[in-house]
Short mmCIF file of C-alpha atoms and ligand atoms in Angstrom, two decimals:
data_model
loop_
_atom_site.label_atom_id
_atom_site.label_comp_id
_atom_site.label_asym_id
_atom_site.label_seq_id
_atom_site.Cartn_x
_atom_site.Cartn_y
_atom_site.Cartn_z
CA MET A 8 -122.09 -48.13 19.91
CA ASP A 9 -120.78 -45.57 17.41
CA ASP A 10 -118.39 -42.83 18.53
CA ASN A 11 -121.05 -40.15 18.70
CA ALA A 12 -123.50 -42.29 20.69
CA ALA A 13 -120.78 -42.86 23.29
CA LYS A 14 -120.55 -39.14 23.91
CA ILE A 15 -122.30 -37.89 27.03
CA ALA A 16 -124.71 -35.17 25.87
CA ILE A 17 -124.76 -32.33 28.39
CA ALA A 18 -126.55 -28.99 28.73
CA SER A 19 -127.59 -26.48 31.38
CA ASP A 20 -129.28 -23.14 31.72
CA HIS A 21 -127.48 -20.16 33.32
CA ALA A 22 -128.34 -21.46 36.82
CA GLY A 23 -126.57 -24.75 36.11
CA LEU A 24 -123.63 -23.43 34.10
CA ASP A 25 -120.93 -23.48 36.80
CA LEU A 26 -121.75 -27.05 37.74
CA LYS A 27 -121.92 -28.06 34.07
CA GLU A 28 -118.38 -26.75 33.55
CA LYS A 29 -117.15 -28.79 36.55
CA ILE A 30 -118.88 -31.90 35.22
CA VAL A 31 -117.45 -31.44 31.72
CA LYS A 32 -113.98 -31.22 33.32
CA LEU A 33 -114.64 -34.40 35.32
CA LEU A 34 -115.90 -36.25 32.24
CA ARG A 35 -112.74 -35.28 30.34
CA GLU A 36 -110.59 -36.48 33.26
CA LEU A 37 -112.48 -39.77 33.19
CA GLY A 38 -111.81 -40.06 29.46
CA ARG A 39 -115.53 -39.81 28.61
CA PRO A 40 -116.23 -37.95 25.35
CA VAL A 41 -118.68 -35.08 25.71
CA ALA A 42 -121.18 -33.33 23.41
CA ASP A 43 -121.77 -29.93 25.09
CA PHE A 44 -125.01 -28.24 23.97
CA GLY A 45 -124.49 -25.10 26.11
CA THR A 46 -125.26 -22.71 27.60
CA HIS A 47 -121.82 -21.13 27.60
CA ASN A 48 -122.25 -17.91 29.58
CA HIS A 49 -124.27 -16.56 32.52
CA ASP A 50 -126.85 -14.64 30.46
CA SER A 51 -130.34 -15.64 31.55
CA VAL A 52 -131.80 -18.30 29.25
CA ASP A 53 -134.84 -20.60 29.25
CA TYR A 54 -134.08 -24.15 30.40
CA PRO A 55 -136.48 -25.83 27.88
CA ASP A 56 -134.32 -24.50 25.01
CA TYR A 57 -131.34 -26.45 26.37
CA GLY A 58 -133.12 -29.44 27.84
CA ILE A 59 -134.75 -30.21 24.51
CA GLN A 60 -131.41 -30.64 22.79
CA VAL A 61 -130.09 -33.33 25.12
CA ALA A 62 -133.48 -35.02 25.52
CA ARG A 63 -134.01 -35.22 21.77
CA ALA A 64 -130.48 -36.55 21.18
CA VAL A 65 -131.04 -39.32 23.74
CA SER A 66 -134.59 -40.03 22.57
CA GLU A 67 -133.38 -40.45 18.98
CA GLY A 68 -130.40 -42.58 20.02
CA LYS A 69 -127.83 -40.04 18.83
CA ASN A 70 -126.33 -40.11 22.33
CA GLU A 71 -126.85 -43.02 24.70
CA ARG A 72 -126.68 -40.92 27.87
CA GLY A 73 -127.17 -37.30 28.86
CA ILE A 74 -126.78 -34.95 31.79
CA LEU A 75 -128.93 -31.84 32.38
CA ILE A 76 -128.47 -29.17 35.01
CA CYS A 77 -130.63 -26.21 36.04
CA GLY A 78 -131.16 -24.42 39.36
CA THR A 79 -133.28 -27.10 41.01
CA GLY A 80 -133.21 -29.83 38.37
CA ILE A 81 -137.00 -29.76 38.30
CA GLY A 82 -137.52 -27.82 35.07
CA MET A 83 -135.00 -29.92 33.16
CA SER A 84 -136.65 -33.13 34.47
CA ILE A 85 -140.06 -32.00 33.28
CA VAL A 86 -138.70 -31.19 29.82
CA ALA A 87 -136.63 -34.35 29.40
CA ASN A 88 -139.38 -36.76 30.42
CA LYS A 89 -141.63 -35.48 27.62
CA PHE A 90 -139.48 -37.40 25.12
CA PRO A 91 -140.19 -41.03 24.24
CA GLY A 92 -137.60 -43.42 25.55
CA VAL A 93 -136.11 -40.85 27.90
CA ARG A 94 -135.83 -41.89 31.53
CA ALA A 95 -134.59 -38.74 33.22
CA ALA A 96 -133.77 -39.02 36.91
CA LEU A 97 -133.43 -36.02 39.21
CA CYS A 98 -130.86 -37.27 41.69
CA TYR A 99 -129.92 -35.54 44.92
CA ASP A 100 -127.52 -37.95 46.61
CA PRO A 101 -125.31 -40.99 45.81
CA PHE A 102 -128.12 -43.42 46.71
CA THR A 103 -130.65 -41.98 44.26
CA ALA A 104 -127.93 -41.82 41.59
CA LYS A 105 -127.09 -45.50 42.03
CA VAL A 106 -130.68 -46.72 42.19
CA SER A 107 -131.69 -44.61 39.16
CA ARG A 108 -129.30 -46.79 37.16
CA LEU A 109 -129.91 -50.14 38.92
CA HIS A 110 -133.71 -49.96 38.92
CA ASN A 111 -134.74 -47.31 36.37
CA ASP A 112 -131.96 -47.61 33.77
CA ALA A 113 -132.01 -43.80 33.76
CA ASN A 114 -130.49 -42.48 30.55
CA ILE A 115 -130.48 -38.82 31.58
CA LEU A 116 -129.12 -37.63 34.91
CA VAL A 117 -130.61 -34.35 36.12
CA LEU A 118 -128.98 -32.20 38.79
CA GLY A 119 -129.84 -28.95 40.55
CA GLU A 120 -126.85 -26.66 41.02
CA ARG A 121 -128.65 -24.54 43.63
CA VAL A 122 -129.47 -27.50 45.84
CA LEU A 123 -126.29 -29.60 45.67
CA GLU A 124 -122.79 -29.25 47.09
CA GLU A 125 -120.27 -29.51 44.25
CA LYS A 126 -118.55 -32.52 45.87
CA THR A 127 -121.86 -34.41 46.12
CA ALA A 128 -122.80 -33.53 42.54
CA LEU A 129 -119.50 -34.89 41.18
CA GLU A 130 -119.81 -38.04 43.30
CA ILE A 131 -123.33 -38.53 41.85
CA VAL A 132 -121.97 -38.22 38.30
CA ARG A 133 -119.18 -40.75 38.93
CA LEU A 134 -121.60 -43.28 40.44
CA TRP A 135 -124.26 -42.76 37.79
CA LEU A 136 -121.76 -43.39 35.01
CA SER A 137 -120.26 -46.48 36.57
CA THR A 138 -123.44 -48.27 37.66
CA GLY A 139 -125.24 -50.74 35.39
CA PHE A 140 -128.89 -51.73 35.05
CA ASP A 141 -130.04 -54.68 37.17
CA GLY A 142 -132.65 -55.96 34.67
CA GLY A 143 -135.04 -58.71 35.85
CA ARG A 144 -138.17 -57.35 37.53
CA HIS A 145 -136.99 -53.82 36.76
CA ALA A 146 -136.95 -54.56 33.02
CA ARG A 147 -140.59 -55.67 33.29
CA ARG A 148 -141.47 -52.32 34.86
CA LEU A 149 -139.64 -50.36 32.18
CA ALA A 150 -141.50 -52.35 29.53
CA LYS A 151 -144.73 -51.10 31.12
CA ILE A 152 -143.54 -47.52 30.77
CA GLU A 153 -142.82 -48.20 27.10
CA GLU A 154 -146.35 -49.55 26.74
CA ILE A 155 -147.75 -46.36 28.29
CA GLU A 156 -145.79 -44.27 25.77
CA LYS A 157 -147.07 -46.38 22.87
CA ALA A 158 -150.69 -46.24 24.08
CA GLU A 159 -150.52 -42.46 24.53
CA ARG A 160 -149.11 -42.09 21.01
CA ARG A 161 -151.95 -44.25 19.63
CA THR A 162 -154.67 -42.21 21.36
CA LYS A 163 -153.24 -39.01 19.83
CA GLU A 164 -153.14 -40.37 16.27
C1 RB5 B 15 -133.86 -20.37 36.68
O1 RB5 B 15 -134.00 -19.25 37.49
C2 RB5 B 15 -134.53 -21.56 37.33
O2 RB5 B 15 -135.91 -21.36 37.37
C3 RB5 B 15 -134.18 -22.83 36.59
O3 RB5 B 15 -132.81 -22.99 36.57
C4 RB5 B 15 -134.73 -24.12 37.18
O4 RB5 B 15 -134.47 -24.23 38.54
C5 RB5 B 15 -136.11 -24.48 36.82
O5 RB5 B 15 -136.65 -25.52 37.21
#
């Protein structure tokens, strides 16, 4: 993996900014390089404008993994999962964080600042980054998702 791909791409809207800043700090403490796509202040912004940047970077392989934060995590999930190859997981506790990696090989973690305690959110990030993909039957299922993406692309051509 090249140096840029190893960077964790991260972005939030205004409703996820405070948690984003805490996560960026944690990532730096963990020695994980970060590509921060904003937002950088509390002015009201539209989450698709920020979600698209991380989702596109992961979809195109510029960054292997990303993290998106909005108020609930729902808007960012909807945006991110529009992109081919993106497997964005809205996680709300350590269990879903772990299983999103083990079973779904999630490449974008989505969090809702308004629905999570800070301590839980940071625990989710740590677990999500340190858990690998289990492969096996789960790889077969992911291959089916890839097939769906390809078939949808073909029907639109
Ligand atoms: C912003 O008010 C809020 O709608 C947004 O952060 C997010 O929760 C959308 O899903």
